[in-house]
Tab-separated table of C-alpha atoms in Angstrom:
chain	number	residue	atom	x	y	z
K	23	MET	CA	-35.066	-3.464	-13.099
K	24	PRO	CA	-32.161	-2.620	-10.820
K	25	LYS	CA	-29.250	-0.844	-12.228
K	26	VAL	CA	-26.448	-3.738	-11.970
K	27	SER	CA	-28.652	-5.720	-13.901
K	28	GLU	CA	-29.056	-3.388	-16.678
K	29	ASP	CA	-25.139	-2.805	-16.710
K	30	HIS	CA	-24.992	-6.631	-16.644
K	31	LEU	CA	-27.124	-6.829	-19.820
K	32	ALA	CA	-25.360	-4.148	-21.452
K	33	ALA	CA	-21.886	-5.818	-20.769
K	34	GLY	CA	-23.218	-8.814	-22.236
K	35	ARG	CA	-24.410	-7.347	-25.425
K	36	ARG	CA	-21.076	-5.677	-25.847
K	37	GLU	CA	-19.269	-8.781	-25.555
K	38	ILE	CA	-21.525	-10.617	-28.277
K	39	LEU	CA	-21.154	-7.511	-30.479
K	40	ASP	CA	-17.425	-7.550	-30.268
K	41	GLY	CA	-17.209	-11.323	-30.720
K	42	ALA	CA	-19.645	-11.412	-33.517
K	43	ARG	CA	-17.908	-8.449	-35.195
K	44	SER	CA	-14.480	-10.252	-35.536
K	45	CYS	CA	-16.236	-13.500	-36.296
K	46	PHE	CA	-18.156	-11.954	-39.233
K	47	ALA	CA	-15.051	-10.121	-40.337
K	48	GLU	CA	-12.898	-13.459	-40.281
K	49	PHE	CA	-15.500	-15.860	-41.936
K	50	GLY	CA	-17.869	-13.611	-43.790
K	51	TYR	CA	-21.696	-13.429	-43.275
K	52	ASP	CA	-22.314	-17.096	-44.239
K	53	GLY	CA	-19.247	-18.455	-42.814
K	54	ALA	CA	-20.059	-17.028	-39.341
K	55	THR	CA	-21.847	-20.011	-38.308
K	56	VAL	CA	-23.677	-20.304	-34.820
K	57	ARG	CA	-20.746	-22.494	-33.555
K	58	ARG	CA	-18.149	-20.085	-34.652
K	59	LEU	CA	-20.294	-17.250	-33.044
K	60	GLU	CA	-20.053	-19.133	-29.914
K	61	GLU	CA	-16.521	-19.629	-29.952
K	62	ALA	CA	-15.837	-15.775	-30.812
K	63	THR	CA	-17.817	-14.594	-28.101
K	64	GLY	CA	-17.160	-17.410	-25.482
K	65	LEU	CA	-20.917	-17.524	-25.009
K	66	SER	CA	-23.593	-20.153	-25.508
K	67	ARG	CA	-25.851	-20.006	-28.396
K	68	GLY	CA	-28.688	-19.409	-25.659
K	69	ALA	CA	-26.789	-16.792	-24.360
K	70	ILE	CA	-26.391	-14.908	-27.793
K	71	PHE	CA	-29.746	-15.590	-28.992
K	72	HIS	CA	-31.128	-14.299	-25.651
K	73	HIS	CA	-30.082	-10.886	-26.717
K	74	TYR	CA	-30.601	-11.046	-30.444
K	75	ARG	CA	-33.160	-12.966	-32.020
K	76	ASP	CA	-31.250	-14.502	-34.713
K	77	LYS	CA	-27.877	-14.097	-36.656
K	78	GLU	CA	-29.528	-11.552	-38.903
K	79	ALA	CA	-30.637	-9.294	-35.981
K	80	LEU	CA	-27.012	-9.542	-34.585
K	81	PHE	CA	-25.463	-8.471	-38.003
K	82	LEU	CA	-28.208	-5.513	-38.183
K	83	ALA	CA	-27.132	-4.386	-34.696
K	84	LEU	CA	-23.503	-4.246	-35.640
K	85	ALA	CA	-24.442	-2.186	-39.066
K	86	HIS	CA	-26.385	0.067	-36.672
K	87	GLU	CA	-23.292	0.619	-34.426
K	88	ASP	CA	-21.339	1.581	-37.646
K	89	ALA	CA	-23.771	3.966	-38.844
K	90	GLU	CA	-23.914	5.641	-35.381
K	91	ARG	CA	-20.383	6.010	-34.876
K	92	MET	CA	-19.989	7.270	-38.619
K	93	ALA	CA	-23.140	9.726	-38.077
K	94	ASP	CA	-21.215	11.188	-34.740
K	95	VAL	CA	-18.332	12.375	-37.126
K	96	ALA	CA	-20.603	13.248	-40.178
K	97	ALA	CA	-22.580	15.585	-37.922
K	98	GLU	CA	-19.487	17.458	-36.563
K	99	GLN	CA	-17.225	17.149	-39.562
K	100	GLY	CA	-18.934	15.862	-42.700
K	101	LEU	CA	-19.073	12.578	-44.612
K	102	VAL	CA	-15.816	13.279	-46.087
K	103	GLN	CA	-14.126	13.218	-42.815
K	104	VAL	CA	-15.593	9.776	-42.213
K	105	MET	CA	-14.097	8.676	-45.540
K	106	ARG	CA	-10.909	9.943	-44.320
K	107	ASP	CA	-10.805	8.293	-41.200
K	108	MET	CA	-11.461	4.903	-43.134
K	109	LEU	CA	-8.414	5.476	-45.409
K	110	ASP	CA	-6.428	5.955	-41.927
K	111	ARG	CA	-7.758	2.970	-40.041
K	112	PRO	CA	-6.948	-0.387	-42.248
K	113	ASP	CA	-7.907	-2.409	-39.049
K	114	GLU	CA	-11.471	-1.892	-40.076
K	115	PHE	CA	-11.487	-3.247	-43.512
K	116	ASP	CA	-12.143	-6.748	-42.678
K	117	TRP	CA	-15.472	-5.979	-41.378
K	118	LEU	CA	-16.323	-3.733	-44.214
K	119	GLY	CA	-16.012	-6.902	-46.414
K	120	THR	CA	-19.106	-8.321	-44.870
K	121	ARG	CA	-20.917	-5.426	-46.012
K	122	LEU	CA	-20.430	-6.518	-49.699
K	123	GLU	CA	-21.127	-10.080	-48.941
K	124	ILE	CA	-24.662	-9.274	-48.046
K	125	ALA	CA	-25.231	-7.231	-51.190
K	126	ARG	CA	-27.285	-10.487	-52.777
K	127	LYS	CA	-29.409	-10.695	-49.290
K	128	LEU	CA	-30.061	-6.908	-49.630
K	129	ARG	CA	-31.145	-7.033	-53.146
K	130	THR	CA	-33.379	-10.017	-52.909
K	131	ASP	CA	-34.759	-9.917	-49.372
K	132	LYS	CA	-36.727	-6.776	-48.789
K	133	GLY	CA	-37.520	-7.348	-45.283
K	134	PHE	CA	-33.721	-7.245	-44.450
K	135	ARG	CA	-33.107	-4.288	-46.747
K	136	ASP	CA	-35.676	-2.324	-45.141
K	137	GLU	CA	-34.229	-3.208	-41.687
K	138	TRP	CA	-30.777	-2.172	-43.135
K	139	ILE	CA	-32.054	1.220	-44.518
K	140	ALA	CA	-33.566	2.048	-41.255
K	141	ARG	CA	-30.151	1.467	-39.287
K	142	SER	CA	-28.332	3.550	-41.836
K	143	ALA	CA	-30.791	6.274	-41.621
K	144	ASP	CA	-29.064	8.308	-38.733
K	145	LEU	CA	-26.122	8.611	-41.097
K	146	GLU	CA	-27.876	9.999	-43.781
K	147	SER	CA	-29.711	12.526	-41.648
K	148	ALA	CA	-26.782	13.620	-39.998
K	149	THR	CA	-24.918	14.227	-43.315
K	150	LEU	CA	-27.849	16.237	-44.502
K	151	ALA	CA	-27.965	18.458	-41.300
K	152	ARG	CA	-24.413	19.282	-41.529
K	153	LEU	CA	-24.989	19.937	-45.477
K	154	GLU	CA	-27.676	22.443	-44.498
K	155	ARG	CA	-25.688	24.023	-41.742
K	156	GLN	CA	-22.714	24.587	-44.225
K	157	ARG	CA	-25.292	25.873	-46.792
K	158	THR	CA	-26.458	28.425	-44.157
K	159	ALA	CA	-22.858	29.400	-43.387
K	160	GLY	CA	-22.440	30.221	-47.056
K	161	ARG	CA	-19.791	27.329	-47.502
K	162	LEU	CA	-21.749	25.170	-49.774
K	163	ARG	CA	-22.430	25.293	-53.414
K	164	ASP	CA	-26.280	26.250	-53.832
K	165	ASP	CA	-26.824	25.620	-57.316
K	166	LEU	CA	-27.996	21.997	-56.263
K	167	PRO	CA	-30.310	20.642	-53.678
K	168	PRO	CA	-28.582	19.380	-50.824
K	169	GLU	CA	-30.300	15.879	-51.443
K	170	VAL	CA	-28.181	15.398	-54.677
K	171	LEU	CA	-25.089	16.445	-52.751
K	172	VAL	CA	-25.893	13.663	-49.802
K	173	LYS	CA	-26.346	11.021	-52.618
K	174	TYR	CA	-23.116	12.141	-54.321
K	175	LEU	CA	-21.377	11.871	-50.883
K	176	ASP	CA	-22.950	8.444	-50.086
K	177	LEU	CA	-22.123	7.039	-53.565
K	178	VAL	CA	-18.397	7.910	-52.909
K	179	LEU	CA	-18.709	6.271	-49.667
K	180	ASP	CA	-20.014	3.175	-51.254
K	181	GLY	CA	-17.117	3.234	-53.482
K	182	LEU	CA	-14.765	3.624	-50.984
K	183	ILE	CA	-16.030	0.847	-48.769
K	184	THR	CA	-15.862	-1.485	-51.847
K	185	ARG	CA	-12.226	-0.487	-52.377
K	186	LEU	CA	-11.085	-1.053	-48.929
K	187	ALA	CA	-13.261	-4.283	-48.462
K	188	SER	CA	-11.486	-5.821	-51.624
K	189	GLY	CA	-7.991	-4.920	-50.593
K	190	GLN	CA	-7.664	-2.738	-53.777
K	191	ASP	CA	-4.715	0.035	-53.749
K	192	ILE	CA	-5.805	3.156	-52.127
K	193	THR	CA	-2.664	5.241	-52.797
K	194	GLY	CA	-3.551	8.633	-53.441
K	195	LEU	CA	-7.128	8.598	-52.373
K	196	HIS	CA	-6.783	11.376	-49.957
K	197	ALA	CA	-6.335	13.633	-53.143
K	198	VAL	CA	-9.447	12.054	-54.670
K	199	LEU	CA	-11.213	13.237	-51.339
K	200	ASP	CA	-9.722	16.425	-51.424
K	201	LEU	CA	-11.605	16.935	-55.210
K	202	VAL	CA	-14.716	15.458	-53.671
K	203	GLU	CA	-14.797	17.911	-50.969
K	204	GLU	CA	-14.041	20.751	-53.240
K	205	SER	CA	-16.883	19.734	-55.569
K	206	VAL	CA	-19.495	20.217	-53.082
K	207	ARG	CA	-18.111	23.443	-51.791
K	208	ARG	CA	-18.976	27.157	-53.150
K	209	SER	CA	-16.420	27.847	-55.584
D	14	MET	CA	-6.271	-25.323	-87.572
D	15	PRO	CA	-8.971	-24.941	-90.189
D	16	LYS	CA	-11.324	-21.913	-89.991
D	17	VAL	CA	-14.515	-24.112	-89.149
D	18	SER	CA	-12.797	-25.499	-86.236
D	19	GLU	CA	-12.024	-22.153	-84.845
D	20	ASP	CA	-15.554	-20.968	-85.289
D	21	HIS	CA	-16.572	-24.090	-83.412
D	22	LEU	CA	-14.232	-23.426	-80.712
D	23	ALA	CA	-15.527	-19.695	-80.284
D	24	ALA	CA	-19.255	-20.616	-80.503
D	25	GLY	CA	-18.378	-23.033	-77.710
D	26	ARG	CA	-16.810	-20.463	-75.537
D	27	ARG	CA	-19.750	-18.205	-75.879
D	28	GLU	CA	-22.127	-20.794	-74.947
D	29	ILE	CA	-20.012	-21.411	-71.716
D	30	LEU	CA	-19.671	-17.603	-70.999
D	31	ASP	CA	-23.273	-16.829	-71.475
D	32	GLY	CA	-24.303	-19.757	-69.458
D	33	ALA	CA	-21.868	-19.218	-66.803
D	34	ARG	CA	-22.815	-15.430	-66.479
D	35	SER	CA	-26.605	-16.100	-65.753
D	36	CYS	CA	-25.489	-19.065	-63.438
D	37	PHE	CA	-23.281	-16.697	-61.121
D	38	ALA	CA	-25.845	-14.021	-61.354
D	39	GLU	CA	-28.191	-16.337	-60.085
D	40	PHE	CA	-26.347	-18.292	-57.325
D	41	GLY	CA	-23.348	-16.174	-56.518
D	42	TYR	CA	-19.837	-17.110	-56.897
D	43	ASP	CA	-19.723	-19.776	-54.396
D	44	GLY	CA	-23.444	-21.157	-55.164
D	45	ALA	CA	-22.141	-21.596	-58.721
D	46	THR	CA	-21.372	-25.140	-58.456
D	47	VAL	CA	-20.104	-27.393	-61.220
D	48	ARG	CA	-23.368	-29.156	-61.208
D	49	ARG	CA	-25.177	-25.710	-61.817
D	50	LEU	CA	-22.738	-24.560	-64.273
D	51	GLU	CA	-23.488	-27.727	-66.420
D	52	GLU	CA	-27.159	-27.256	-66.058
D	53	ALA	CA	-26.677	-23.343	-67.022
D	54	THR	CA	-24.388	-24.035	-70.102
D	55	GLY	CA	-25.913	-27.426	-71.329
D	56	LEU	CA	-22.486	-28.764	-71.468
D	57	SER	CA	-20.561	-31.400	-69.368
D	58	ARG	CA	-17.820	-30.342	-67.015
D	59	GLY	CA	-15.432	-31.882	-69.251
D	60	ALA	CA	-16.339	-29.555	-72.220
D	61	ILE	CA	-16.500	-26.638	-69.764
D	62	PHE	CA	-13.098	-27.184	-68.320
D	63	HIS	CA	-11.657	-27.957	-71.385
D	64	HIS	CA	-11.861	-24.244	-72.329
D	65	TYR	CA	-11.189	-22.675	-68.959
D	66	ARG	CA	-8.991	-24.148	-66.398
D	67	ASP	CA	-11.413	-23.932	-63.462
D	68	LYS	CA	-14.210	-21.891	-61.907
D	69	GLU	CA	-11.992	-19.011	-61.108
D	70	ALA	CA	-10.569	-18.828	-64.809
D	71	LEU	CA	-14.106	-18.984	-66.100
D	72	PHE	CA	-15.136	-16.102	-63.779
D	73	LEU	CA	-12.065	-13.999	-64.791
D	74	ALA	CA	-13.035	-14.403	-68.388
D	75	LEU	CA	-16.273	-12.852	-67.751
D	76	ALA	CA	-14.663	-10.102	-65.683
D	77	HIS	CA	-12.540	-9.577	-68.634
D	78	GLU	CA	-15.410	-9.215	-71.005
D	79	ASP	CA	-17.089	-6.720	-68.828
D	80	ALA	CA	-14.033	-4.609	-68.846
D	81	GLU	CA	-13.738	-4.763	-72.550
D	82	ARG	CA	-17.249	-3.561	-73.093
D	83	MET	CA	-16.899	-0.925	-70.640
D	84	ALA	CA	-13.451	0.100	-71.977
D	85	ASP	CA	-15.105	0.411	-75.646
D	86	VAL	CA	-17.677	2.757	-74.223
D	87	ALA	CA	-15.071	4.729	-71.927
D	88	ALA	CA	-12.769	5.168	-74.922
D	89	GLU	CA	-15.428	6.731	-76.807
D	90	GLN	CA	-17.619	8.566	-74.517
D	91	GLY	CA	-15.822	8.498	-71.204
D	92	LEU	CA	-16.579	6.715	-67.949
D	93	VAL	CA	-19.390	8.695	-66.854
D	94	GLN	CA	-21.299	7.432	-69.878
D	95	VAL	CA	-20.363	3.621	-68.829
D	96	MET	CA	-22.083	4.533	-65.488
D	97	ARG	CA	-25.320	6.216	-67.329
D	98	ASP	CA	-25.591	2.876	-69.421
D	99	MET	CA	-25.504	0.989	-66.057
D	100	LEU	CA	-28.270	3.192	-64.375
D	101	ASP	CA	-30.196	2.651	-67.732
D	102	ARG	CA	-29.735	-1.099	-68.025
D	103	PRO	CA	-31.132	-2.656	-64.700
D	104	ASP	CA	-30.797	-6.034	-66.417
D	105	GLU	CA	-27.287	-6.498	-65.506
D	106	PHE	CA	-27.486	-5.823	-62.002
D	107	ASP	CA	-27.465	-9.394	-61.095
D	108	TRP	CA	-24.183	-10.245	-62.455
D	109	LEU	CA	-22.879	-7.038	-60.891
D	110	GLY	CA	-23.757	-8.807	-57.436
D	111	THR	CA	-21.172	-11.183	-58.046
D	112	ARG	CA	-18.349	-8.666	-58.319
D	113	LEU	CA	-19.136	-7.797	-54.611
D	114	GLU	CA	-19.434	-11.392	-53.385
D	115	ILE	CA	-15.836	-12.032	-54.502
D	116	ALA	CA	-14.460	-9.116	-52.466
D	117	ARG	CA	-13.020	-11.249	-49.762
D	118	LYS	CA	-11.561	-13.527	-52.127
D	119	LEU	CA	-9.865	-10.366	-54.042
D	120	ARG	CA	-8.556	-9.386	-50.635
D	121	THR	CA	-7.284	-12.616	-49.234
D	122	ASP	CA	-5.964	-14.361	-52.456
D	123	LYS	CA	-3.248	-12.170	-53.905
D	124	GLY	CA	-2.879	-14.176	-57.138
D	125	PHE	CA	-6.656	-13.893	-57.824
D	126	ARG	CA	-6.237	-10.039	-57.117
D	127	ASP	CA	-3.394	-9.897	-59.655
D	128	GLU	CA	-5.323	-11.673	-62.298
D	129	TRP	CA	-8.392	-9.509	-61.924
D	130	ILE	CA	-6.592	-6.190	-61.836
D	131	ALA	CA	-4.799	-7.568	-65.004
D	132	ARG	CA	-8.353	-8.044	-66.568
D	133	SER	CA	-9.515	-4.575	-65.565
D	134	ALA	CA	-6.608	-2.756	-67.071
D	135	ASP	CA	-8.095	-2.006	-70.411
D	136	LEU	CA	-10.730	-0.086	-68.583
D	137	GLU	CA	-8.385	1.928	-66.752
D	138	SER	CA	-6.122	2.716	-69.929
D	139	ALA	CA	-9.087	3.440	-72.221
D	140	THR	CA	-10.362	5.971	-69.409
D	141	LEU	CA	-6.978	7.589	-68.892
D	142	ALA	CA	-6.467	8.005	-72.749
D	143	ARG	CA	-9.789	9.629	-73.165
D	144	LEU	CA	-9.132	12.170	-70.134
D	145	GLU	CA	-5.717	12.975	-71.878
D	146	ARG	CA	-7.569	13.573	-75.275
D	147	GLN	CA	-10.003	15.720	-73.231
D	148	ARG	CA	-7.363	17.814	-71.715
D	149	THR	CA	-5.533	18.380	-74.887
D	150	ALA	CA	-8.739	19.721	-76.283
D	151	GLY	CA	-9.002	21.979	-73.299
D	152	ARG	CA	-12.173	20.441	-71.836
D	153	LEU	CA	-10.464	18.920	-68.956
D	154	ARG	CA	-9.548	20.674	-65.665
D	155	ASP	CA	-5.762	20.926	-65.822
D	156	ASP	CA	-4.979	21.857	-62.213
D	157	LEU	CA	-4.996	18.104	-61.113
D	158	PRO	CA	-3.176	15.104	-62.613
D	159	PRO	CA	-5.171	13.017	-64.856
D	160	GLU	CA	-4.441	10.079	-62.731
D	161	VAL	CA	-6.197	11.566	-59.724
D	162	LEU	CA	-9.359	11.998	-61.900
D	163	VAL	CA	-9.233	8.351	-63.009
D	164	LYS	CA	-8.904	7.335	-59.670
D	165	TYR	CA	-12.036	9.582	-58.796
D	166	LEU	CA	-14.194	8.116	-61.622
D	167	ASP	CA	-12.878	4.740	-60.672
D	168	LEU	CA	-14.208	5.381	-57.077
D	169	VAL	CA	-17.562	6.457	-58.199
D	170	LEU	CA	-18.133	3.677	-60.521
D	171	ASP	CA	-17.235	1.116	-57.607
D	172	GLY	CA	-19.929	3.055	-55.602
D	173	LEU	CA	-22.429	2.876	-58.287
D	174	ILE	CA	-21.577	-1.009	-59.053
D	175	THR	CA	-22.401	-1.393	-55.087
D	176	ARG	CA	-25.471	0.536	-55.056
D	177	LEU	CA	-26.903	-1.444	-58.041
D	178	ALA	CA	-25.782	-4.590	-57.007
D	179	SER	CA	-27.182	-4.371	-53.537
D	180	GLY	CA	-30.460	-3.024	-55.069
D	181	GLN	CA	-30.728	0.378	-53.255
D	182	ASP	CA	-32.631	3.120	-54.502
D	183	ILE	CA	-30.972	4.744	-57.620
D	184	THR	CA	-33.251	7.670	-58.029
D	185	GLY	CA	-31.568	10.792	-58.771
D	186	LEU	CA	-28.356	9.273	-59.644
D	187	HIS	CA	-28.323	10.864	-63.230
D	188	ALA	CA	-28.249	14.172	-61.508
D	189	VAL	CA	-25.261	12.929	-59.165
D	190	LEU	CA	-23.584	11.943	-62.584
D	191	ASP	CA	-23.995	15.514	-63.768
D	192	LEU	CA	-22.246	16.684	-61.008
D	193	VAL	CA	-19.426	14.186	-61.266
D	194	GLU	CA	-19.084	14.941	-65.159
D	195	GLU	CA	-18.853	18.703	-64.098
D	196	SER	CA	-16.320	18.342	-61.487
D	197	VAL	CA	-13.589	16.904	-63.838
D	198	ARG	CA	-14.379	19.419	-66.452
D	199	ARG	CA	-12.595	22.903	-66.976
D	200	SER	CA	-14.892	25.285	-65.148
């Protein structure tokens, strides 16, 4: 396939993903109908579903983008920095809300849950890899397996997403993240 | 009002709350239509909305019940024990899912959010009161204000609810809660 065509395809996907992200953010997962996705992307349903099998595939592609972006930060600066970035960028809260709305689907639709977990694997492995490096450098507590620390950080991240997505007060959460950070460090 | 009448009223409310809880758990907040609430409670819409102004009021009454029950445990044994109970009682997960589905409503409907926060105040004050007692007894770390510790525990609780509600793997979370507990204690 010639290069120009690949660029064209990638640009089309970018347009779809950006439009779909704001559509999900505004209307929620269920509310993002095919017609609204057409309006938000400026493309026909034919064009959209040429790139993504269905709405679910489109949503999972967005979740994958999130996980990749977070994984980049987590690999260099750790998962707590991912959380600090979230506290500092309230413009992403709308989209995060959609992650909560799919809880029922995650719980009841095993195929969807498996896909979701596969899409999030990058973030977990990036976090674990950084913890291993920190441990080797002697900065991490060594009385607990890194897996427990990853689960701990993941749990706090889920809490933070829930807070942000439901528009609850986030005052003082940087101080809480200091405590989280300290509790995985060598004392 | 004679006593028998009050008992009757309370029994009616109990019936409505129990039916509504399982209806919300099965169909979600939006899916719990008036007709489904009638089926689940075995009562007419007239009887239901005689006790509760509307679906929102009914939902908030259930949230209040949750907060009260959790506050009782938190007052005696702390918020970490509330979380341990959740890990040990998977039968309540279905209902917890509904708490996530209302994230959008919490974020965009200020009146609803204020009511929700008011309903949850018991739990926060019970947690804070216990932390103050633990601090007086010298069991709590004293380098951070109790308010930061409450926010920390609340954040972890939100994370746990999200995990449970979305049916994600909860293996090993008791070890994570050990770490959480330790991180608020005097070292």
